[in-house]
Coordinates of C-alpha atoms in Angstrom, one line a residue:
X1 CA -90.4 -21.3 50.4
X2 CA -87.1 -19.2 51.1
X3 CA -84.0 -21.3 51.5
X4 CA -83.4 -22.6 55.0
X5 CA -80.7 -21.0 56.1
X6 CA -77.8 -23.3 57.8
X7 CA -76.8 -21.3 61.1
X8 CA -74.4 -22.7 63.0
X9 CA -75.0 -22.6 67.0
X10 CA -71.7 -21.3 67.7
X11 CA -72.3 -17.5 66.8
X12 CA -69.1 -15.2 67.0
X13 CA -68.9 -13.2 70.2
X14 CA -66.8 -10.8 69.4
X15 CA -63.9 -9.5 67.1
X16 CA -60.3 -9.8 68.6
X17 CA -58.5 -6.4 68.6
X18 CA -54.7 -6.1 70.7
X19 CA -56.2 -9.0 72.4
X20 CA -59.3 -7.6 73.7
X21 CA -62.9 -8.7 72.7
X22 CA -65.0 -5.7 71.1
X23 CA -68.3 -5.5 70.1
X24 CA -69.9 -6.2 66.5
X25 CA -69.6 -3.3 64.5
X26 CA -72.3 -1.3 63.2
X27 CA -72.7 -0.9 59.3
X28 CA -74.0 2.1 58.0
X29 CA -74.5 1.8 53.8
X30 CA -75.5 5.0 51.6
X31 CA -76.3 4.6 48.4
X32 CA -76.4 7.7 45.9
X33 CA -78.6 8.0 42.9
X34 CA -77.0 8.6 39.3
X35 CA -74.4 10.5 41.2
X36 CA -71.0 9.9 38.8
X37 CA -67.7 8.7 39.9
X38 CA -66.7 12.6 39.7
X39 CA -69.6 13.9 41.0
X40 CA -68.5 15.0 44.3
X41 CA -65.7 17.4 45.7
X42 CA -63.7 14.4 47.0
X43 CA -61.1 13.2 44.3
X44 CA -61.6 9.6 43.9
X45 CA -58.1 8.6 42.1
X46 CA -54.8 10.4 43.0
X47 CA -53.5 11.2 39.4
X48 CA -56.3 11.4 37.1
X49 CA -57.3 14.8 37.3
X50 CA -61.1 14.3 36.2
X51 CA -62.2 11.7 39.4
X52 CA -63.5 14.8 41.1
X53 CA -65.9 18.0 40.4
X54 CA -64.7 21.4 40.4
X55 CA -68.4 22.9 41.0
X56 CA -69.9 20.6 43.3
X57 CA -69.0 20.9 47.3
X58 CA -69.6 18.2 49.6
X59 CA -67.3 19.1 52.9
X60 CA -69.0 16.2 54.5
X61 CA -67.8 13.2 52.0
X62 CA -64.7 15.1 52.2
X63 CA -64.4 14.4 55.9
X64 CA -65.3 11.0 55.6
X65 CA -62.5 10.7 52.9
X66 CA -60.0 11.9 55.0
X67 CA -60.8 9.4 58.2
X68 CA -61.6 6.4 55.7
X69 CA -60.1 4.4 52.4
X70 CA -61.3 5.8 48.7
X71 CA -61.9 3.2 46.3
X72 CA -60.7 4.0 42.6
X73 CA -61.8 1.1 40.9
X74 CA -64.8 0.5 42.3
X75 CA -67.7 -0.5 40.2
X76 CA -72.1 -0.8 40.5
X77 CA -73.4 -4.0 39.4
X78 CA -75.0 -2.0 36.5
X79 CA -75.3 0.9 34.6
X80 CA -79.0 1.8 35.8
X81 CA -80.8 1.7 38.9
X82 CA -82.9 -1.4 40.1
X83 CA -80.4 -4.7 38.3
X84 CA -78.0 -2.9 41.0
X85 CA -80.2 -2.7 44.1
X86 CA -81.5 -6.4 43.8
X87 CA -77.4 -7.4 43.0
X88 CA -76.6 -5.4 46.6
X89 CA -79.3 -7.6 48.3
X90 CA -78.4 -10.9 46.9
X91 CA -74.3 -10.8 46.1
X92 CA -75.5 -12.2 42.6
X93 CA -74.6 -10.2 39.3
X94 CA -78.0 -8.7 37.4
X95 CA -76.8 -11.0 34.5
X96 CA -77.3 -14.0 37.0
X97 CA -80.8 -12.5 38.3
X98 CA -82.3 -12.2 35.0
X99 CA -83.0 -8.6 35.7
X100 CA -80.7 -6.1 33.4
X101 CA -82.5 -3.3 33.1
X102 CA -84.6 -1.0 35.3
X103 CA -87.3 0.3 32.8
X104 CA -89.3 -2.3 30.6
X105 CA -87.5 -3.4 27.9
X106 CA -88.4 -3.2 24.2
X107 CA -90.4 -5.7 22.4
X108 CA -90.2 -6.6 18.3
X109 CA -92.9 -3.8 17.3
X110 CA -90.3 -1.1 18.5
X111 CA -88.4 -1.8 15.3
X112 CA -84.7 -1.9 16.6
X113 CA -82.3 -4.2 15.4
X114 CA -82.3 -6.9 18.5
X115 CA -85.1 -7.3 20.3
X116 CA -83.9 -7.2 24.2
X117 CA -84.7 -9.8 26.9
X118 CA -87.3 -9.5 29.5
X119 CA -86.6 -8.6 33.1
X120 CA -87.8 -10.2 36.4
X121 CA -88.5 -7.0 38.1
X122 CA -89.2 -8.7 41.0
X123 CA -86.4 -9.8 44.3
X124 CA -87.7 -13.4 44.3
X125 CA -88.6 -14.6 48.3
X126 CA -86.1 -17.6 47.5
X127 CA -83.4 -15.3 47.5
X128 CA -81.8 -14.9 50.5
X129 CA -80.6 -10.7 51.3
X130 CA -78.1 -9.2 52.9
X131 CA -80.2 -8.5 55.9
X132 CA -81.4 -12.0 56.7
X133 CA -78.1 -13.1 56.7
X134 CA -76.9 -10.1 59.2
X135 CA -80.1 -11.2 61.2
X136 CA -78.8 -14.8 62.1
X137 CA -75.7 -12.5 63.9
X138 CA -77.8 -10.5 65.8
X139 CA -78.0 -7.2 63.8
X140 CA -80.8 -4.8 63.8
X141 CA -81.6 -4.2 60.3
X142 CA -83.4 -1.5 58.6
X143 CA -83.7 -0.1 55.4
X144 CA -84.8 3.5 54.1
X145 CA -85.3 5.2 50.8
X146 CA -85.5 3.7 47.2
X147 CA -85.8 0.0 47.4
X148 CA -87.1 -0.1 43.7
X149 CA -87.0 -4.4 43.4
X150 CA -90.4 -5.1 44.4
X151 CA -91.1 -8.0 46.4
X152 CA -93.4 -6.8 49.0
X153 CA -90.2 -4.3 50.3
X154 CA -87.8 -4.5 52.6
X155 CA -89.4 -5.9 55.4
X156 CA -90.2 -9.0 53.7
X157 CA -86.4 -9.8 53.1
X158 CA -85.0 -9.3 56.5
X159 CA -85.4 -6.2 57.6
X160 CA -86.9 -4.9 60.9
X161 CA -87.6 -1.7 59.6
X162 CA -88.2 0.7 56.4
X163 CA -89.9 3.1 54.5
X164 CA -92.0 0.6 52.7
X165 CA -92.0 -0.8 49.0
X166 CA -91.2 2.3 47.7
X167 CA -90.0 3.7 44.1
X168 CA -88.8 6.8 42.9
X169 CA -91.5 9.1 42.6
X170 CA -92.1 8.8 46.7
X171 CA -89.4 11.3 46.4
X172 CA -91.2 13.6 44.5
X173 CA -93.7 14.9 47.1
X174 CA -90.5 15.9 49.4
X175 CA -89.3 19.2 48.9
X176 CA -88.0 22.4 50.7
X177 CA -86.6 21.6 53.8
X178 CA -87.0 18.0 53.6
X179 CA -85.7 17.5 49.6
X180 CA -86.7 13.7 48.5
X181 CA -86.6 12.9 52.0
X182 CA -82.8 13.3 52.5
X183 CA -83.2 15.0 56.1
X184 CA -86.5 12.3 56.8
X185 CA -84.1 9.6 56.4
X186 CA -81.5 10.8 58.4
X187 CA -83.4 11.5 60.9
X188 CA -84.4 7.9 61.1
X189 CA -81.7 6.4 60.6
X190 CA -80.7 8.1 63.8
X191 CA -83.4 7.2 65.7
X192 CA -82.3 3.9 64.1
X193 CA -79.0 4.0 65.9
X194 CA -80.0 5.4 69.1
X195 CA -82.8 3.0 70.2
X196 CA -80.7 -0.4 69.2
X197 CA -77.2 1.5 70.3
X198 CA -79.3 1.8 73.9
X199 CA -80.0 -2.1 74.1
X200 CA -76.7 -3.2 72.9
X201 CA -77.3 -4.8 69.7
X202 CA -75.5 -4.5 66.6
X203 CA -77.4 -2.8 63.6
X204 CA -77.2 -2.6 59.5
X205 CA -78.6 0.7 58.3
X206 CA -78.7 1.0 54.5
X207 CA -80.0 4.4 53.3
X208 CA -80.5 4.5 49.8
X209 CA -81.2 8.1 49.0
X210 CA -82.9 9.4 45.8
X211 CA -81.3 11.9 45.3
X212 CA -79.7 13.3 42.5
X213 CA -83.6 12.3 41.1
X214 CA -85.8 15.3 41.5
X215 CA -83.0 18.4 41.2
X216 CA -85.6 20.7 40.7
X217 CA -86.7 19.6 44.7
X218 CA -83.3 21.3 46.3
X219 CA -83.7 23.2 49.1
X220 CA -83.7 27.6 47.5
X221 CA -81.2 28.0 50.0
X222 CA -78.6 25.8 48.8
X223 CA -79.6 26.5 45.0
X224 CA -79.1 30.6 46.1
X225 CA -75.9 29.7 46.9
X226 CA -75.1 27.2 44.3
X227 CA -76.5 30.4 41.2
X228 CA -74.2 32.6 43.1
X229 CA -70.9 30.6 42.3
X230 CA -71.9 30.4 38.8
X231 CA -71.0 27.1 38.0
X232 CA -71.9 27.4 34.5
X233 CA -73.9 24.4 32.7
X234 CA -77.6 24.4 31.8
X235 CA -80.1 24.9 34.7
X236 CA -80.7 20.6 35.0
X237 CA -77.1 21.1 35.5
X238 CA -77.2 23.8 38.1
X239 CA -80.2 21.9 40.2
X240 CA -78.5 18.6 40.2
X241 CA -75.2 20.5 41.7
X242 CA -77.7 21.5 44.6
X243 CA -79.5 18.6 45.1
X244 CA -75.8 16.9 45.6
X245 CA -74.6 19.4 47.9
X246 CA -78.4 18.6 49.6
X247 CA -77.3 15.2 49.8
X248 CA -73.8 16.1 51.2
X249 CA -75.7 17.9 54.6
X250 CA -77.7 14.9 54.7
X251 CA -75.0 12.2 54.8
X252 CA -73.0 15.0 57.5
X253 CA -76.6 14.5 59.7
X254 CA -76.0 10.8 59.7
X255 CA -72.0 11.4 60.8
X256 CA -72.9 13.6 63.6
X257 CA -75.7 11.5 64.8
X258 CA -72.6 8.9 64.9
X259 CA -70.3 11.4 66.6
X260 CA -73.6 12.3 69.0
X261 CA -73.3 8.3 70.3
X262 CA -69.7 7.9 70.6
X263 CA -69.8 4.8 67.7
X264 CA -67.4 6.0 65.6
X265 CA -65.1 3.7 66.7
X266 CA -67.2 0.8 66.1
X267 CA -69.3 1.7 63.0
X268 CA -68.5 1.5 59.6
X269 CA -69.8 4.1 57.3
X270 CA -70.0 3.0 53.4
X271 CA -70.5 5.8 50.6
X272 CA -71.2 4.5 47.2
X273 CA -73.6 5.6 44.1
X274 CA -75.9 3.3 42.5
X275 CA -74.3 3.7 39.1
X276 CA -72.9 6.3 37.0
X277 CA -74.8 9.2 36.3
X278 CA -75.6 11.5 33.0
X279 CA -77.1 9.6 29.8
X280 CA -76.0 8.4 26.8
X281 CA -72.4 7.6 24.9
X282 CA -69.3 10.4 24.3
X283 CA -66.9 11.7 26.6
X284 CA -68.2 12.5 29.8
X285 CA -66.0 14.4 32.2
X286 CA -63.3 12.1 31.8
X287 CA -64.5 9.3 31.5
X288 CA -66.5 7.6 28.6
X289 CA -70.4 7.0 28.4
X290 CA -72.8 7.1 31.0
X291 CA -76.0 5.9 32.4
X292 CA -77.3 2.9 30.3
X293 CA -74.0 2.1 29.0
X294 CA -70.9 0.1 30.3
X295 CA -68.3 2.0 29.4
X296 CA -66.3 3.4 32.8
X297 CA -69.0 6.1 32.7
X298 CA -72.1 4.1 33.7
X299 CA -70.1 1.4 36.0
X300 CA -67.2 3.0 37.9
X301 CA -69.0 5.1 40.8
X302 CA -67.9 6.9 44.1
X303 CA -66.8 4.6 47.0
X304 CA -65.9 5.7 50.1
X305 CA -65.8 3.4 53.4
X306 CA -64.5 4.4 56.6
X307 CA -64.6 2.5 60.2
X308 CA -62.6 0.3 62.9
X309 CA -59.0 -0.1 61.2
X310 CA -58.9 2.0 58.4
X311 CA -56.2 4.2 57.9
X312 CA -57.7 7.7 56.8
X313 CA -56.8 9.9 53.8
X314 CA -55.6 6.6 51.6
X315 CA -56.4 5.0 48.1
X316 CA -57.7 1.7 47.5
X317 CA -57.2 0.4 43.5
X318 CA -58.0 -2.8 43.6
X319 CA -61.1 -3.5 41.7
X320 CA -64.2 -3.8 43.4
X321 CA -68.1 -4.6 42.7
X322 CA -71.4 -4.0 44.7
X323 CA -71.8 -7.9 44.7
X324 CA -68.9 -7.8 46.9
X325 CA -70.7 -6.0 50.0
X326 CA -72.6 -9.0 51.0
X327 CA -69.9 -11.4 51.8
X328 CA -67.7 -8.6 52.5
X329 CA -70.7 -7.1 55.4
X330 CA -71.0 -11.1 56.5
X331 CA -67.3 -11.4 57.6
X332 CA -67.3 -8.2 59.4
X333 CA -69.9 -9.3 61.3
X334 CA -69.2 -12.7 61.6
X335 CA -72.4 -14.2 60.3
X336 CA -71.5 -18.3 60.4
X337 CA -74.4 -19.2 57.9
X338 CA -72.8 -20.3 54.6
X339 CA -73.3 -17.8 51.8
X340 CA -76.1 -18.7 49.7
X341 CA -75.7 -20.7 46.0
X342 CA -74.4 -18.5 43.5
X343 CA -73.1 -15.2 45.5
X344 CA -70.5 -14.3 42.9
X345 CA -68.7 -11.5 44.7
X346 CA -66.2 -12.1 47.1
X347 CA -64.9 -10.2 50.5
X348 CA -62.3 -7.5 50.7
X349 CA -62.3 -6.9 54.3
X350 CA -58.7 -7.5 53.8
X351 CA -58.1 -4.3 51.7
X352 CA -59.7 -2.5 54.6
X353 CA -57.1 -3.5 56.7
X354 CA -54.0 -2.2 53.6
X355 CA -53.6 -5.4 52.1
X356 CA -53.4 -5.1 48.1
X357 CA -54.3 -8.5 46.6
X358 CA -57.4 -8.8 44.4
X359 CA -60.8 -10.0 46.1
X360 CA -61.1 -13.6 45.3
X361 CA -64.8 -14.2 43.6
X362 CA -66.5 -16.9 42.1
X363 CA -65.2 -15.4 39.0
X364 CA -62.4 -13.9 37.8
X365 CA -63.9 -11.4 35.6
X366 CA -66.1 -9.0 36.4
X367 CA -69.0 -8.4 33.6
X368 CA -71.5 -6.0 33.1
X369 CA -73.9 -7.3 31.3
X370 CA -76.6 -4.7 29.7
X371 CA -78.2 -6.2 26.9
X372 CA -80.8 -3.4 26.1
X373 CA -81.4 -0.1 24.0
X374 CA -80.8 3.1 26.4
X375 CA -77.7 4.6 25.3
X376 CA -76.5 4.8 21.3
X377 CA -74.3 1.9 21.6
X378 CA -77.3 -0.5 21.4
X379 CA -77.2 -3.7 23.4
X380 CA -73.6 -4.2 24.5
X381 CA -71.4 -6.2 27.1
X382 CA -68.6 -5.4 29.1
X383 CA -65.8 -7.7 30.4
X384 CA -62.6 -6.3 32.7
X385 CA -60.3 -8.8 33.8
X386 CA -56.9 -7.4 35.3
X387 CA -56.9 -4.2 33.7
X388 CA -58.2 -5.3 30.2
X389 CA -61.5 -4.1 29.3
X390 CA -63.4 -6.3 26.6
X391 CA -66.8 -4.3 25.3
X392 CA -68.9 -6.7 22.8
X393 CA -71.8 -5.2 20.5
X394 CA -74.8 -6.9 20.0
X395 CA -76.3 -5.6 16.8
X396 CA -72.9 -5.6 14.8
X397 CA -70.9 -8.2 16.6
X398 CA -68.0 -5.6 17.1
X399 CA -65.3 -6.3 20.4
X400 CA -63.8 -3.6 21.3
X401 CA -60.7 -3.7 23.8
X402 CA -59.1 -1.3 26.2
X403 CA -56.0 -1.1 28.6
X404 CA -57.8 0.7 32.1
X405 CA -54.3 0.9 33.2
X406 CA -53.0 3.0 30.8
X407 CA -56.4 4.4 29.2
X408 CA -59.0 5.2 32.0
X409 CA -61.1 7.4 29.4
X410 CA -61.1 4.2 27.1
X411 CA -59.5 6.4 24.2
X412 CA -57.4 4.0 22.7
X413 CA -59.1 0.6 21.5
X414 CA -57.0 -2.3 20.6
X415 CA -58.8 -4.5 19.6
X416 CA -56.9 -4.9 16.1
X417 CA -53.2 -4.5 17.8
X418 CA -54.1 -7.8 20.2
X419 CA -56.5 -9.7 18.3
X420 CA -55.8 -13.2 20.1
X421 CA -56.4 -11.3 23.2
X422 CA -59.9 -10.1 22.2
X423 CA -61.1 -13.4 21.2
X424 CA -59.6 -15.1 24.0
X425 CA -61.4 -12.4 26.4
X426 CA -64.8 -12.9 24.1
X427 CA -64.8 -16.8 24.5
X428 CA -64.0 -16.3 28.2
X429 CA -67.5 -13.9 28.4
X430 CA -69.5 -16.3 26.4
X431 CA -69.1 -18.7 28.9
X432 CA -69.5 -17.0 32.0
X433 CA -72.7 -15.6 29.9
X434 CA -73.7 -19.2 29.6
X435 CA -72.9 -20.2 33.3
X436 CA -75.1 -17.7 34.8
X437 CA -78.0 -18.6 32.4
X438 CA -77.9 -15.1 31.4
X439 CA -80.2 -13.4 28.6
X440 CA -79.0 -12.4 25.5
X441 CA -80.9 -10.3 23.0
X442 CA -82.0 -12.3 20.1
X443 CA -82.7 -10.7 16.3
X444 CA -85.7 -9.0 15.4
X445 CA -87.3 -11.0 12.8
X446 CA -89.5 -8.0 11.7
X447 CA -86.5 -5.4 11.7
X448 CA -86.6 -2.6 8.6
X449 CA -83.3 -0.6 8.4
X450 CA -85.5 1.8 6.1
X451 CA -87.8 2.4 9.0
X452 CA -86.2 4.2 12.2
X453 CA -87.0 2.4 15.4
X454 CA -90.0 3.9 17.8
X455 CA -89.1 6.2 20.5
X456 CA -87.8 4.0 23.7
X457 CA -91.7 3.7 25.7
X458 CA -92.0 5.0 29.4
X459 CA -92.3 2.8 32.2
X460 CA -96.1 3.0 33.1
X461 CA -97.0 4.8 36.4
X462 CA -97.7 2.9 39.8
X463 CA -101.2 2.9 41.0
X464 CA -100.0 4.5 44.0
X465 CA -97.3 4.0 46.7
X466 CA -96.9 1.6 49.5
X467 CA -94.8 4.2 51.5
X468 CA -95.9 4.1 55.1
X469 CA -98.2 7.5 56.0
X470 CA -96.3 8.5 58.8
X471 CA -93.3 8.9 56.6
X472 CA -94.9 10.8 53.7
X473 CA -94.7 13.6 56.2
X474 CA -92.1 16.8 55.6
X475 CA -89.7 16.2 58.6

């Protein structure tokens, strides 16, 4: 049975602005897919010259920019896709959850080093979401795209509507003029709006596109245009600039929809990726690693948020986390219920309004915990608090440490020059490790170093998706 949730009977009536009562606000939340902290035209740090793309153009995040608050530091839950969607839902880090990685893990007859720990892969019905605890204030609540967790889907945790338990190859079906469903879910999420805007109530939207998956599905239009600048690259490289820009005209859909209503004055609009995009270790634009891995690379994404308050144009650096949107949603919308046991992140409503101390967590630190084989550093750990940056691997034992402050593209380890520091920061993740009951990969009893390890296995295919017919349909 799901947790009862404690509502109070007093439920907020309104916020208190100059004095006058206003309505809830409306929360719109995108999500990205693999789209990297410097993957769009908007620069997401004021002096580091690599937190933006020179190829890719998205006027529409621009504009969003310039009437809302960039965050710098902002970080996914992990470095792949479905450990951060189930953290988003439940304010609980994927360490915490059990559920690390997004494809199955490996077992001891792949012949690596460590053999990983097993993944849920499933949003328990004991957990409470996001959108159930929106629901006790009165929100609307729907939910379309990639929900990726399982679970029997959206609609059975909390939300009124969606697209159904859906994965991403329900993308792959969409293409020219609808790519992966970009302009599909736009155009209900604005039906969305316009039907709950008409009876008053307050809504949640969260669209989790999937795009950049499926490049090759961008619209020939926008790829013309895109081979005409010649951005240079490889062709992956070349679709997956056109599939972002894709993106870009869906998100400026959803803002005019907005516009179209007159709610821009009451409706915050979030913009964030799911993790970092690419593959792999190295340098990558800027910033080290990528996808799979916990340097800034794989973690630090895109985050843009603009609504009621917030100054445009500005630059946010505290450090923030995708655990922190539920609590964070809750006090904008003055949910009463108490947050359920073990949310770890913590609201920052107050650096929306230009206040600059850190978000107060369950936690201090923030860890990333990715104890699997997807990138070449092997299972490995991260730990960041303040602006030290703690990186522990599995197979060899090694720490690693970094100053973000001072080394954003994690050049300069010092690991040797602070070595009280390191082991202070490594008990310090040990623990937390041990306090969320989180798994840890263990040694692989048959392991031959004079046998190279089996190619990483692919996840098996679905037997078919539970996307609702009416939306497999090229809008």
């Amino acid at each position: 049975m799901k947790r009862t949730l404690i509502i109070s009977s007093a439920v907020m009536l309104a916020f208190i602005t100059g004095g006058h009562a206003a309505q809830k606000p409306n929360i719109i939340f995108m999500l990205s897919d693999d789209q990297s902290w410097n993957g769009l035209s908007v620069a997401m740090h004021p002096e580091f010259s690599g937190s933006k793309s020179s190829h890719v153009r998205t006027p529409n995040l621009e504009k969003l920019a310039a009437s809302g608050l960039r965050f710098s530091s902002a970080y996914a839950p992990a470095s792949v896709c479905s450990p951060t969607r189930i953290a988003l839902q439940t304010g609980k880090s994927p360490a915490q959850l059990g559920w690390t990685k997004a494809a199955p893990t490996m077992t001891a007859a792949d012949g690596y080093k460590m053999i990983p720990p097993t993944n849920i892969r499933s949003i328990s019905k004991d957990e409470v979401t996001v959108a159930e605890l929106l629901k006790t204030a009165g929100y609307a609540t729907a939910h379309y795209g990639k929900w990726h967790i399982n679970g029997g889907g959206p609609e059975a945790h909390g939300y009124d509507e969606s697209d159904g338990e859906t994965s991403n190859k329900d993308a792959a079906p969409f293409k020219d003029p609808n790519p992966v469903d970009i302009f599909g879910m736009a155009s209900r999420a604005q039906a969305f709006m316009a039907k709950n805007h008409k009876l008053g109530k307050p809504f949640f939207i969260q669209m989790s596109f999937h795009a950049l998956h499926y490049p090759e599905n961008a619209r020939a239009e926008t790829l013309a245009n895109v081979r005409k600048r010649n951005v240079g690259g490889n062709e992956k490289n070349v679709l997956r600039i056109a599939i972002a820009e894709d993106l870009d005209a869906g998100v400026g859909k959803v803002l005019a929809a907005i516009d179209k209503l007159g709610i821009a004055d009451n409706t915050y609009v979030i913009y964030m990726s799911d993790n970092g995009g690419g593959g792999g270790g190295g340098m990558r634009d800027g910033l080290s690693g990528g996808k799979g891995s916990v340097w800034e690379g794989g973690i630090r994404v895109p985050l843009i948020i603009a609504g009621p308050g917030i100054k445009g144009g500005g630059f946010n650096h505290q450090r923030v986390i995708g655990q922190d949107f539920l609590p964070t949603f809750c006090e904008l919308a003055g949910v009463k219920a108490p947050m359920p046991k073990g949310v770890e992140g913590g609201s920052f409503v107050h650096l929306l309004h230009g206040e600059r101390h850190p978000v107060k967590r369950l936690h201090e630190e923030l860890v990333f915990h990715f104890p699997h084989y997807q990138s070449s550093d092997g299972p490995h750990t991260a730990l960041i608090l303040g602006d030290i940056k703690l990186i522990k691997f599995y197979e060899t034992g090694e720490l690693k440490l970094f100053d973000l402050s001072k080394d954003l593209a994690e050049k300069v380890e010092l690991s040797e020059k602070h070595p009280e520091q390191t082991e202070a920061l490594n008990k310090r993740l040990n623990n937390y490790l041990r306090d969320v009951g989180a798994r840890l990969p263990v040694p692989n009893p048959n392991y031959d170093p004079s046998k190279p390890p089996q190619p990483p296995k692919k996840g098996k295919k679905g037997k078919g998706s539970n996307k609702k017919k009416n939306l497999r349909e090229k809008q």
